[in-house]
Coordinates of C-alpha atoms and ligand atoms in Angstrom, one line a residue:
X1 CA 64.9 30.8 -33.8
X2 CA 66.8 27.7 -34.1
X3 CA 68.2 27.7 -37.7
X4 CA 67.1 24.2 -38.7
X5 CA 63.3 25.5 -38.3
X6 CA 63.5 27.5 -40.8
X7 CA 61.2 26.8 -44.0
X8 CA 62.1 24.5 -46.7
X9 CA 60.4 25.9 -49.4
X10 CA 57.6 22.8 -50.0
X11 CA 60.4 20.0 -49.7
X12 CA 58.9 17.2 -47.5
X13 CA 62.8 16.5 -46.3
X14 CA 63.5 18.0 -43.2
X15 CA 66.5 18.7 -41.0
X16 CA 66.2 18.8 -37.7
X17 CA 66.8 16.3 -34.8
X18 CA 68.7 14.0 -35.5
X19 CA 68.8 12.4 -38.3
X20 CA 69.7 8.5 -36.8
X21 CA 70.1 7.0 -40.2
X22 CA 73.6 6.3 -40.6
X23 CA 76.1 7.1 -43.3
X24 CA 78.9 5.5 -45.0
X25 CA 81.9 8.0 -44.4
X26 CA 84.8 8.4 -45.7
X27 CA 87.5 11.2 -44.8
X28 CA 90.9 12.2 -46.5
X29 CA 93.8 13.9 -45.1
X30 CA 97.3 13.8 -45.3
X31 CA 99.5 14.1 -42.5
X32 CA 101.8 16.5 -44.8
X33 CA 99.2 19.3 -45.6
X34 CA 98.9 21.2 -42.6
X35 CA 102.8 21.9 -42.9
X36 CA 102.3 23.8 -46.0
X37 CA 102.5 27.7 -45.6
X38 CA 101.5 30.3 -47.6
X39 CA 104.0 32.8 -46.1
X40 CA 103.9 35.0 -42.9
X41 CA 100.9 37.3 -42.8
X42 CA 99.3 35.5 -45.2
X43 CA 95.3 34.8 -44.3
X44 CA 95.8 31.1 -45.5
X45 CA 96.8 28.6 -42.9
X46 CA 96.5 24.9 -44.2
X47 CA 97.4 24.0 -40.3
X48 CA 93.6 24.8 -40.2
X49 CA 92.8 21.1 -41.7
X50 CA 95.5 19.5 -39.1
X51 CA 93.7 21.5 -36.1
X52 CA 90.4 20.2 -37.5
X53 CA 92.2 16.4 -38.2
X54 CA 92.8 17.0 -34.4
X55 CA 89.6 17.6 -33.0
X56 CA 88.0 14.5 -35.0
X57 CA 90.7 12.3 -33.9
X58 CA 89.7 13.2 -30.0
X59 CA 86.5 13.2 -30.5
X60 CA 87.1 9.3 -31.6
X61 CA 85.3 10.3 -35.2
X62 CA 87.9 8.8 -37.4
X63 CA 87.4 5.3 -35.8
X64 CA 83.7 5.8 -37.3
X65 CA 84.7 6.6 -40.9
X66 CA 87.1 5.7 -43.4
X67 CA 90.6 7.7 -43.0
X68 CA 91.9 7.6 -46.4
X69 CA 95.3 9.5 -47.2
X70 CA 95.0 10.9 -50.9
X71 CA 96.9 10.1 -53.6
X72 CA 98.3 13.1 -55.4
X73 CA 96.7 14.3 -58.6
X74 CA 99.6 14.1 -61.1
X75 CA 100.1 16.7 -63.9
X76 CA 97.5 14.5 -66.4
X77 CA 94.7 14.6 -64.0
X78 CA 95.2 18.6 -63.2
X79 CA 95.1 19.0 -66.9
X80 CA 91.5 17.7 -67.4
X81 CA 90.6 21.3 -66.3
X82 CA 93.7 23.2 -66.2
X83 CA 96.2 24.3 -69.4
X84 CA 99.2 22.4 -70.0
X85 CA 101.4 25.9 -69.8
X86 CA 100.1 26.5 -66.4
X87 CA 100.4 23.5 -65.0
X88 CA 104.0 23.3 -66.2
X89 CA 104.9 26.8 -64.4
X90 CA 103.2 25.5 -61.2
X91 CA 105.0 22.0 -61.2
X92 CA 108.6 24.2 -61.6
X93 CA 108.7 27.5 -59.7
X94 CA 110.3 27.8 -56.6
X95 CA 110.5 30.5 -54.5
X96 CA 114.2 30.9 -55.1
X97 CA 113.5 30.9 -58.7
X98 CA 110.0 32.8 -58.8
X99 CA 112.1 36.2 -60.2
X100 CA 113.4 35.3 -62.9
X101 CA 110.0 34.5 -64.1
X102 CA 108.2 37.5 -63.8
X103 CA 106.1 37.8 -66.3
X104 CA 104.8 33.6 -66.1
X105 CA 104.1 35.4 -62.4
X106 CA 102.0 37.7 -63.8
X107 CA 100.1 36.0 -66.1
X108 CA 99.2 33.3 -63.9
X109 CA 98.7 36.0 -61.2
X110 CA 101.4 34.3 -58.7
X111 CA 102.1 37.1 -56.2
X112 CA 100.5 38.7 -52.9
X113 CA 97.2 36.6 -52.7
X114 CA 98.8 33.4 -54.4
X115 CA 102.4 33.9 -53.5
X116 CA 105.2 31.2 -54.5
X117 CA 106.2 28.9 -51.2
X118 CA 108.2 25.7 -50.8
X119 CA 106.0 22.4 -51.8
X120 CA 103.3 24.9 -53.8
X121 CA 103.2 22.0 -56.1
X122 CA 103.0 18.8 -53.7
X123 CA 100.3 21.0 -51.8
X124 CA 98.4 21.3 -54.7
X125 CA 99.0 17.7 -56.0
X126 CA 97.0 16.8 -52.6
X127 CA 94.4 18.7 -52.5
X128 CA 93.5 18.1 -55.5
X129 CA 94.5 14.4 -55.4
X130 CA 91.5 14.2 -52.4
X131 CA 88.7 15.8 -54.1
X132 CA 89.2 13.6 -56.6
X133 CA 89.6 10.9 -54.9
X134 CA 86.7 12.0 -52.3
X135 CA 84.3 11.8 -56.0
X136 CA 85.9 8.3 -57.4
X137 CA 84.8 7.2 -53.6
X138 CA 81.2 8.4 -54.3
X139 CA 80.8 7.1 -58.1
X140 CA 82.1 3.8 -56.2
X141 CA 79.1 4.1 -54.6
X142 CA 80.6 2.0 -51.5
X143 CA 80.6 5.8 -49.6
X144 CA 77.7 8.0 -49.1
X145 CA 79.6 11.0 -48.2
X146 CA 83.2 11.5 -48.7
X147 CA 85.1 14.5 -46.8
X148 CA 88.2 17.0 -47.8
X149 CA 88.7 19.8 -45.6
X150 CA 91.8 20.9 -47.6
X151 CA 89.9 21.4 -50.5
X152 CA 87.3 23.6 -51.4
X153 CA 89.8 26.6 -53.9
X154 CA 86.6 27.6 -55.8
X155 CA 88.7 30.8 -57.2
X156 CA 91.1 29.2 -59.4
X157 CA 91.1 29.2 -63.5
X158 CA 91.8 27.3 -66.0
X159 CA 95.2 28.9 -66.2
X160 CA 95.2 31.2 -63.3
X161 CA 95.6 31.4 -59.3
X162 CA 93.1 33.3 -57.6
X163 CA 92.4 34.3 -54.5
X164 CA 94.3 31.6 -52.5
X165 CA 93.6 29.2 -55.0
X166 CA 96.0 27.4 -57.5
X167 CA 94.0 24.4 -58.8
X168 CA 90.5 24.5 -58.4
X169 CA 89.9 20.9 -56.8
X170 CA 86.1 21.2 -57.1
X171 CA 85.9 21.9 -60.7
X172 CA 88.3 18.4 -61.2
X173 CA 86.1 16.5 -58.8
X174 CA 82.6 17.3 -60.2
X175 CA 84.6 16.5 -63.8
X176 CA 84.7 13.0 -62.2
X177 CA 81.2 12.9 -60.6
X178 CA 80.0 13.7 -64.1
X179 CA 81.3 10.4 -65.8
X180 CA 79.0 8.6 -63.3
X181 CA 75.9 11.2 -63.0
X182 CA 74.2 13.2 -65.8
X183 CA 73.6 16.0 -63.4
X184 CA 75.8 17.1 -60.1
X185 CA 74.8 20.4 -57.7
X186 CA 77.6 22.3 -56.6
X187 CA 76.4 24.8 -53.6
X188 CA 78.9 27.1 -52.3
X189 CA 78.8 28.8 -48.5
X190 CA 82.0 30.5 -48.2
X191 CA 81.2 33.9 -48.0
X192 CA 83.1 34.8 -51.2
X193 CA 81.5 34.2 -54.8
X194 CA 83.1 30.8 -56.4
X195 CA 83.3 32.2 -59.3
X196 CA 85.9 29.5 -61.0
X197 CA 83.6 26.6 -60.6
X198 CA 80.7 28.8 -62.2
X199 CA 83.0 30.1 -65.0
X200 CA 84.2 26.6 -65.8
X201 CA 80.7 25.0 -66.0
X202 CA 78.7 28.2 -67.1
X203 CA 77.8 27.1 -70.4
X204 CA 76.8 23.1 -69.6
X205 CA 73.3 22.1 -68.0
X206 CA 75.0 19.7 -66.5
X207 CA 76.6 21.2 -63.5
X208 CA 74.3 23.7 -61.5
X209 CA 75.9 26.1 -59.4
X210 CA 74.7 27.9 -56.7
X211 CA 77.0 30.6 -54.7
X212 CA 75.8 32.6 -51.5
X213 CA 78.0 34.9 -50.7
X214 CA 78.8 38.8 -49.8
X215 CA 78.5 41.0 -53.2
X216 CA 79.1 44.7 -53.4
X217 CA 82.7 45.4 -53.1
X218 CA 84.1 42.6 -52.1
X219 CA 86.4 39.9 -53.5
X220 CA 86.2 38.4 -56.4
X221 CA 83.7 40.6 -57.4
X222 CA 81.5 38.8 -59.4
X223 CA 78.3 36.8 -58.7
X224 CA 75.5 39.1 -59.8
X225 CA 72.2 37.7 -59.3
X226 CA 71.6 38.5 -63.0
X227 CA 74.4 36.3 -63.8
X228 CA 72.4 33.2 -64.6
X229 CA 74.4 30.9 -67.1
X230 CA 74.6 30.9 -70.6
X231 CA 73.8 29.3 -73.7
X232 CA 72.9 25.6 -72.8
X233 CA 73.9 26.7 -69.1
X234 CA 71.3 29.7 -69.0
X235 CA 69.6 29.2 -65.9
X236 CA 71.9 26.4 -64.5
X237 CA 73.9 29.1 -62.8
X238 CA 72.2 30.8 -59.4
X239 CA 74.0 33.5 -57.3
X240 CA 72.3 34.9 -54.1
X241 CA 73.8 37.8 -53.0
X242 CA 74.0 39.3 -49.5
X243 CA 75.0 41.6 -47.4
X244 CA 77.3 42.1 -43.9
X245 CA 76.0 40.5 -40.2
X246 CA 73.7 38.2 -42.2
X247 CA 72.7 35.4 -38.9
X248 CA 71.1 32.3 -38.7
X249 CA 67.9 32.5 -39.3
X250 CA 68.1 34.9 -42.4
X251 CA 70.5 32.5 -44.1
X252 CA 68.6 29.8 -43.8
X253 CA 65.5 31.6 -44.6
X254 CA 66.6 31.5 -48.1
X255 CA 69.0 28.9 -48.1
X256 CA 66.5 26.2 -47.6
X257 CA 63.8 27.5 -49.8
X258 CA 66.7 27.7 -52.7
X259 CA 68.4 24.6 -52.4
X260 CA 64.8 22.6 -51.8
X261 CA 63.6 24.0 -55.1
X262 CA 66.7 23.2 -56.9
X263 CA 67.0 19.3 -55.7
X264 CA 63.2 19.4 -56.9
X265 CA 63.9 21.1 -60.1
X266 CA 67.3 20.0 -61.3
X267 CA 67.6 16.6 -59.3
X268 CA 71.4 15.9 -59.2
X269 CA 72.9 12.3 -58.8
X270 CA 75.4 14.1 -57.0
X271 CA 76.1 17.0 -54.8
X272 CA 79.4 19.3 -53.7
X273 CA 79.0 21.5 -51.1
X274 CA 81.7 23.7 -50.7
X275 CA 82.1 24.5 -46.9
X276 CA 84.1 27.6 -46.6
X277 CA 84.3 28.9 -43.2
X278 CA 84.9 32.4 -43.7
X279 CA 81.2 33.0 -43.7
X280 CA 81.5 32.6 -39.8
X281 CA 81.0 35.1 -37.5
X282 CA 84.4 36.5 -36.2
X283 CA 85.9 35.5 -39.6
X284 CA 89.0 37.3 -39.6
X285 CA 88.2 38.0 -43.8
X286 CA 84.9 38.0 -43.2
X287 CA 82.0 39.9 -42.2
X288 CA 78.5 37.7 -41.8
X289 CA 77.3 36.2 -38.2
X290 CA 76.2 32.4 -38.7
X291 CA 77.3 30.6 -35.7
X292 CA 78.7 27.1 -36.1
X293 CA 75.2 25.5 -35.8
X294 CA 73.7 27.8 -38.6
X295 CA 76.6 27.1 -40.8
X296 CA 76.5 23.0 -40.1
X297 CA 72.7 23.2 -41.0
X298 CA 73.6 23.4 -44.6
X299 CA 75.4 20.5 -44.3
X300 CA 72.5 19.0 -42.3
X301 CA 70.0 19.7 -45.1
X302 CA 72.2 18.7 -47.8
X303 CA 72.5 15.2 -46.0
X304 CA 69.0 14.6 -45.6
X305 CA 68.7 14.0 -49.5
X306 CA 70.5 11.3 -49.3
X307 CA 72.6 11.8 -52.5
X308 CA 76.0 11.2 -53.1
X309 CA 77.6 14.0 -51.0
X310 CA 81.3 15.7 -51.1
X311 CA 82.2 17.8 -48.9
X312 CA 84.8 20.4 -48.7
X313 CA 86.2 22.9 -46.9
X314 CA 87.2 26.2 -48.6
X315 CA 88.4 30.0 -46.8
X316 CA 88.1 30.3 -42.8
X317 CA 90.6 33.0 -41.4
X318 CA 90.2 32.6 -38.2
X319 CA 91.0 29.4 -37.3
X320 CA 89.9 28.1 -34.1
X321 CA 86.7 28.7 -35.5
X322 CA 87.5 26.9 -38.6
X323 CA 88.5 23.9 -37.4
X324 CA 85.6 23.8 -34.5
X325 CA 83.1 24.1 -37.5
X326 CA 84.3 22.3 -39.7
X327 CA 85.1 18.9 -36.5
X328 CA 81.1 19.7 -35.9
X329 CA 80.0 19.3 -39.7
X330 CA 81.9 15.8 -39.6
X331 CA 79.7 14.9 -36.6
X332 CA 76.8 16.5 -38.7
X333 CA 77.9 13.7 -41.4
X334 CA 78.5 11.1 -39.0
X335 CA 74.9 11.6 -37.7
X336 CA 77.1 11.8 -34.4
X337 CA 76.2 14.4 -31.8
X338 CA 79.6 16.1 -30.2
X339 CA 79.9 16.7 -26.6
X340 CA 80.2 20.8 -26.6
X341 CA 83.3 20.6 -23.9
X342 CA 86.3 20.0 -26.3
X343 CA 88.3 17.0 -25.7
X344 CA 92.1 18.1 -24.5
X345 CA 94.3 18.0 -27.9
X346 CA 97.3 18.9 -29.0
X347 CA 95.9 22.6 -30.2
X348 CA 93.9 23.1 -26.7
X349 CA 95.2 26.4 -26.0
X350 CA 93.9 27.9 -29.6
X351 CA 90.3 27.2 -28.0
X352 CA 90.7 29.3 -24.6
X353 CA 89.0 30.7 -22.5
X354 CA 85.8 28.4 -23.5
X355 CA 86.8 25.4 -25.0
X356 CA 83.7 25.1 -26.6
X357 CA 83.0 23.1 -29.9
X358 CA 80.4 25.9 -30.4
X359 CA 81.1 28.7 -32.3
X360 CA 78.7 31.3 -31.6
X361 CA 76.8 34.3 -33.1
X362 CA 77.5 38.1 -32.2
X363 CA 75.8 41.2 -31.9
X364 CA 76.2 42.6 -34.9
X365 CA 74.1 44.5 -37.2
X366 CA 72.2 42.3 -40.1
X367 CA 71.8 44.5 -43.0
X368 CA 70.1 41.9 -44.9
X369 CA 66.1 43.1 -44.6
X370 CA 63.3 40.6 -44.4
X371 CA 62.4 42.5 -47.8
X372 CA 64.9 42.4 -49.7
X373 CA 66.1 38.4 -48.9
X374 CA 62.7 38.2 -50.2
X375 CA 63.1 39.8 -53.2
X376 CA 66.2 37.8 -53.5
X377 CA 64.5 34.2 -53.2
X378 CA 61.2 35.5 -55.5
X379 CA 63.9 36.0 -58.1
X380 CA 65.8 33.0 -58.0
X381 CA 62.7 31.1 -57.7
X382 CA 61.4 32.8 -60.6
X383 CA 64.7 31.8 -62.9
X384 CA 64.6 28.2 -61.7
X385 CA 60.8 27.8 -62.5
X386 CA 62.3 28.6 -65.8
X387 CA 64.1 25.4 -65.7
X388 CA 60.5 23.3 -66.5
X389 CA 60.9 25.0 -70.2
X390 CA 64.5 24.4 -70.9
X391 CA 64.7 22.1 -73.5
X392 CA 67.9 20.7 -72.8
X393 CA 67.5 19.8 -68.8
X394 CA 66.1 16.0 -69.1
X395 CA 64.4 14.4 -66.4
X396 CA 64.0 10.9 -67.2
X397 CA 65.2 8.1 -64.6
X398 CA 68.9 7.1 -65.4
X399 CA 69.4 3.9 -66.6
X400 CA 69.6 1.8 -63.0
X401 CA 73.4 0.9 -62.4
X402 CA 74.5 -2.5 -63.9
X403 CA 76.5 -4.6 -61.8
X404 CA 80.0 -4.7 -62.3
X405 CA 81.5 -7.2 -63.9
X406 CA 84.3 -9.6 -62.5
X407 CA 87.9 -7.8 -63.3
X408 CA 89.4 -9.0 -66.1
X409 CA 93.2 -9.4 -65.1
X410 CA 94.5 -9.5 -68.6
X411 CA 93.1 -6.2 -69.3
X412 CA 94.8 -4.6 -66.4
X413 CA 97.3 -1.5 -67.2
X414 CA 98.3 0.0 -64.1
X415 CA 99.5 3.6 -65.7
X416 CA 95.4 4.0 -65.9
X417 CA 93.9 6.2 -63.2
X418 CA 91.5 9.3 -63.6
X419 CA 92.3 9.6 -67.2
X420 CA 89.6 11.1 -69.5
X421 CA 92.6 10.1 -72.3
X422 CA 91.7 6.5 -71.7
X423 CA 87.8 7.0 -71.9
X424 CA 87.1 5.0 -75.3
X425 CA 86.4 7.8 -78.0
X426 CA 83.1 7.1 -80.1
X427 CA 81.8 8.9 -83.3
X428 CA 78.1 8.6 -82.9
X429 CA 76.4 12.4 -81.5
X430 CA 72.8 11.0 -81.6
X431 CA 71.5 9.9 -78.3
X432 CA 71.3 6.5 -77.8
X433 CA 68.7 4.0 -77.3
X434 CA 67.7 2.5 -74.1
X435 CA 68.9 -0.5 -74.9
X436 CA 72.4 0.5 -76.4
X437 CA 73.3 2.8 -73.3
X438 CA 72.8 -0.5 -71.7
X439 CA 75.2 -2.3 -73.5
X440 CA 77.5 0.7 -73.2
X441 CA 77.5 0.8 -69.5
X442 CA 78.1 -2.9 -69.8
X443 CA 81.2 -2.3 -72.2
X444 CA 82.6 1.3 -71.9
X445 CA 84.9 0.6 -68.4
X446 CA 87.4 2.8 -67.6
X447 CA 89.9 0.6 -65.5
X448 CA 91.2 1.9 -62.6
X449 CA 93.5 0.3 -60.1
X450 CA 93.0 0.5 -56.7
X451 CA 95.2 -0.6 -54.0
X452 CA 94.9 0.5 -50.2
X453 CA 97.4 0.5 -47.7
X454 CA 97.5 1.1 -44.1
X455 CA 100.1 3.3 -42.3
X456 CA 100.0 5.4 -39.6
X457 CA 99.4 9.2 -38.5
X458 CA 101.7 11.1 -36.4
X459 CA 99.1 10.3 -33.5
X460 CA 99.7 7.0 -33.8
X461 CA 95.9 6.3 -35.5
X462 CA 95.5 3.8 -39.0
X463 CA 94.9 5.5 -41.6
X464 CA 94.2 3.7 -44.9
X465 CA 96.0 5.1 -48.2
X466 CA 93.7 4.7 -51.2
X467 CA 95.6 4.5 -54.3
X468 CA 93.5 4.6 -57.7
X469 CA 97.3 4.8 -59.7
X470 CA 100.4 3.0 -60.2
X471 CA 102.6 5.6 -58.3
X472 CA 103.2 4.6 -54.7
X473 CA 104.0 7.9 -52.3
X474 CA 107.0 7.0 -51.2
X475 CA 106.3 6.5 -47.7
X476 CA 103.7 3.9 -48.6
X477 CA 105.7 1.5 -51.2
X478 CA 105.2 -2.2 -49.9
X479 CA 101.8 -1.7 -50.6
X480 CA 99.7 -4.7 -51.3
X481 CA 98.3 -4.4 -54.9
X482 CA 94.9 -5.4 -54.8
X483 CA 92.0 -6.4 -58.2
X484 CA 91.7 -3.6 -60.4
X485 CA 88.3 -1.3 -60.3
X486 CA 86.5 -0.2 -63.1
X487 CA 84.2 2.1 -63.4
X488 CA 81.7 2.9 -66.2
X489 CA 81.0 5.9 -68.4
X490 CA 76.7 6.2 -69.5
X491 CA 76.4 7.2 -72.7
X492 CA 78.7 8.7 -75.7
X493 CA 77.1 12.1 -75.0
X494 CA 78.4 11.9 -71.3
X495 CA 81.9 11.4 -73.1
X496 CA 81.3 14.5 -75.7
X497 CA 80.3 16.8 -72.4
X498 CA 83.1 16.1 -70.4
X499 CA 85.1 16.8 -73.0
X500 CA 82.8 20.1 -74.3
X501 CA 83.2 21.2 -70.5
X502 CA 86.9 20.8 -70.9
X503 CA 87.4 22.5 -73.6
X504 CA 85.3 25.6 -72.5
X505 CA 86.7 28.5 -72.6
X506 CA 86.7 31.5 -70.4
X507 CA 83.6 34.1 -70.7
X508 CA 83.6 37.6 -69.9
Ligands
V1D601 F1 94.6 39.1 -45.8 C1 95.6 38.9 -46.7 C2 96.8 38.6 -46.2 C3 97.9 38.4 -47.1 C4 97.6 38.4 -48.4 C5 96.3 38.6 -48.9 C6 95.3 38.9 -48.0 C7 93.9 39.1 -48.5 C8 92.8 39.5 -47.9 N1 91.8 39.5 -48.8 N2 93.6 38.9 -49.8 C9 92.3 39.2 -49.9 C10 91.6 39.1 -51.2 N3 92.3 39.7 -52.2 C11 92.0 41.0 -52.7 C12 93.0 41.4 -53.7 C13 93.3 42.9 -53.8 N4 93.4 42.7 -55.2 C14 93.1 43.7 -56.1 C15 92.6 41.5 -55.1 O1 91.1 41.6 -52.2 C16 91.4 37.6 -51.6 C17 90.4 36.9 -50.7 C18 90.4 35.4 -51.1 C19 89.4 34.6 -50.4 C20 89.5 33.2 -50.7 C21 88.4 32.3 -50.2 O2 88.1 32.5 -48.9 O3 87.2 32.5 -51.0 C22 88.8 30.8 -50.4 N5 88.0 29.9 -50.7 O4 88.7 28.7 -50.8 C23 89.9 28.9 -50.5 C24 90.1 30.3 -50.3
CA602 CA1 80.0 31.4 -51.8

């Protein structure tokens, strides 16, 4: 069965053919990430994202979106999820100095998965820096999608590495989404549980999250189904867990269903989908059998909401693959088809003998049963029809956007950028009146600045460097400073959450 036939669950949005509408696009990479390197024999390979940077560039896909190069998240905007002391070690080890550190090492569980390597920082720094950026884009609301296949590191804590993961991008970019939307969906396909975006947001019914992923041992470990939230965040938590050689048409037979019911139920203002690749078949980490098509549906579906969408990438071990996959969920995106026969690029030879955009499906066994994916989706249905009853979910209309008013130059302070530090505190926990959220959106701005600049990849292609701060990379300075961008907070209680979901700590 083609995967994009499966059943939606009731939702009158479907995904298949082509979906002609366009999409405003926009894409960030830096030239810089994909010589980052986790170490030899390490799984990680960041060149990944410049393989995949490849393929879009041949493909002539970055001429259709916006190429933005990211500017790094500095040690302030890290901290709006991450601790101070953990931040600190990553900004200063080295690999020369790593040892006489030891025990920083192992309480921040720097070693084998997460080893020490030259630029850990920087690599981190941009990453990050995109995801964020990638959200500001969306809140913008001049980009309907916005791209970062370096990001994705659902596994990392507030002050710990995990699992190839050092700062968890995703929780810091849905932190931004929420001073824009009272609700964002974070959907995770990587075939590991993303278990640090569900720890940081399992209290708050503001941030669902929904994992698919391989459970029973297998890393991390965690993402029972009956793991469901807690407190405020009971029921704003889903995991769906399955089992080796799941294919195509079983993932999306509960993948749709799930997901259709959610966007019914919960109704985000904005979505994340994590991408992770490593639920491919052939994954060298993994072990289920979606092809490239059945994978890209998810991305597919989640377009044809048309809500604000991030995209990111996530694991992916084998990397032809990876980079194939994630080139065709651009064109997905894009609303571009992609000519199977790969275009020659500097990374041909990793594509041999086929040369094929495709990545297909094997033989293996599916040990997922038509019963028990059933079982699966009843329950998960069953704990979202919960979400009707709980008090604290509310579904009114938001308050439509106010327009924007003119910068005010003599309020300009360039050292402001992503800073929850600069959000104007208020005392006042009741919620407020219609009309007095109104006045708030009008008069709660948090300035941003915002200057772009355009260089130049190492193919020769523009790109445009977005820069929401005052700190020039160095390889951009010259930059032409352009009006400052503001942005708006909704309400106080918006304020109080983000600042309740950063100061949440860890459950066990
Ligand atoms: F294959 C390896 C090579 C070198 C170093 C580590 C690994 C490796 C393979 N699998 N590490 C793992 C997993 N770790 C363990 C540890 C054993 N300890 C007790 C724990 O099993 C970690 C797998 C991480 C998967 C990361 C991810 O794909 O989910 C991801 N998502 O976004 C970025 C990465
Ligand atoms: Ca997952």
């Amino acid at each position: 069965m083609d995967p994009s036939s499966a059943g939606a669950g009731g939702n009158s949005l479907v995904s298949s053919g082509t979906d002609a509408q366009k999409r405003r696009v926009c894409y960030f990479y830096d030239p810089e990430l994909g010589n980052y390197y986790y170490g030899q024999g390490h799984a990680m390979k960041p060149h990944r994202v410049r393989m995949t940077h490849a393929l879009l560039a041949h493909y002539g896909l970055l001429g259709r979106m916006q190429v933005l190069r990211p500017l790094p998240a500095r040690d302030r905007d890290l901290c709006r999820f991450h601790s101070d002391d953990y931040v600190a070690f990553l900004r200063t080890v080295t690999p020369e100095t790593q040892f006489h550190q030891i025990s920083s090492l192992r309480r921040f569980n720097v070693g084998e998965d997460c080893p020490v390597f030259d630029g850990l920082y920087s690599y981190c720094q941009t990453y990050a820096g995109a995801s964020v950026g990638g959200a500001v884009k969306l809140n913008h609301g001049t980009h309907d999608i916005a791209i970062n296949w370096s990001g994705g590191l659902h596994h990392a804590k507030k002050s710990e590495a995990s699992g190839f993961c050092y700062v968890n991008d995703i929780v810091l970019a849905i932190l931004e989404l929420l001073k824009l939307h009272e609700r964002v969906l974070y959907i995770d396909i990587d075939i590991h549980h993303g278990d640090g975006v569900e720890e940081a947001f399992y209290t708050t019914n503001r941030v669902m999250t929904v994992s698919f992923h391989k459970f029973g041992e297998y890393f991390p470990g965690t993402g029972d189904i009956r793991d469901i939230g807690y407190s405020e965040g009971k029921y704003y938590c889903l995991n769906v867990p399955l089992d080796d050689g799941i294919d195509d048409d079983s993932y999306q037979s509960i993948f749709k269903p799930i997901i259709g019911k959610v966007m019914e139920m919960f109704r985000p203002g904005a979505v994340v989908l994590q991408c992770g690749a490593d639920s491919l078949s052939g994954d060298r980490l993994g072990c289920f059998n979606l092809s490239g098509k059945g994978h890209a549906e998810c991305v597919k579906y989640m377009r044809s909401f048309n809500v604000p969408l991030l995209l990111l990438g996530g694991g992916g071990y084998t990397i032809r693959n990876v980079s194939r996959c994630w080139c065709y969920e651009t064109g997905v995106a894009l609303g571009q088809e992609l000519d199977e026969k790969l275009p020659f690029n500097e990374y041909y030879g990793y594509f041999a003998p086929e040369y094929s955009l495709y990545v297909a499906s094997s033989n293996m066994e599916n040990k997922n049963t038509r019963k028990k994916l059933e079982e699966i989706k009843c329950e998960i249905l069953d704990n979202l029809s919960k979400l009707q009853h709980a008090p604290s979910v509310q579904f009114e209309e938001r308050i439509p956007e106010t327009k924007l008013p003119e910068p005010d130059e003599d309020q300009e302070d360039p050292d402001e950028r992503h800073d929850p530090d600069y959000d104007m505190v208020l005392d006042d926990h009741k919620p407020l009146e219609h009309s007095a959220r109104r006045s708030l959106i009008q008069n709660i701005r948090v300035k941003r600045e915002f200057t772009e600049t355009e260089t130049k990849d190492q193919h020769g292609k523009r790109l445009t460097t977005e820069h929401t701060g005052p700190e020039p990379m160095a390889e951009d300075l010259g930059s032409s400073k352009q009006a400052p961008e503001f942005t708006t907070v909704s309400s106080v209680q918006e304020l109080q959450s983000i600042q309740a979901i950063l100061d949440v700590e860890t459950l066990v």
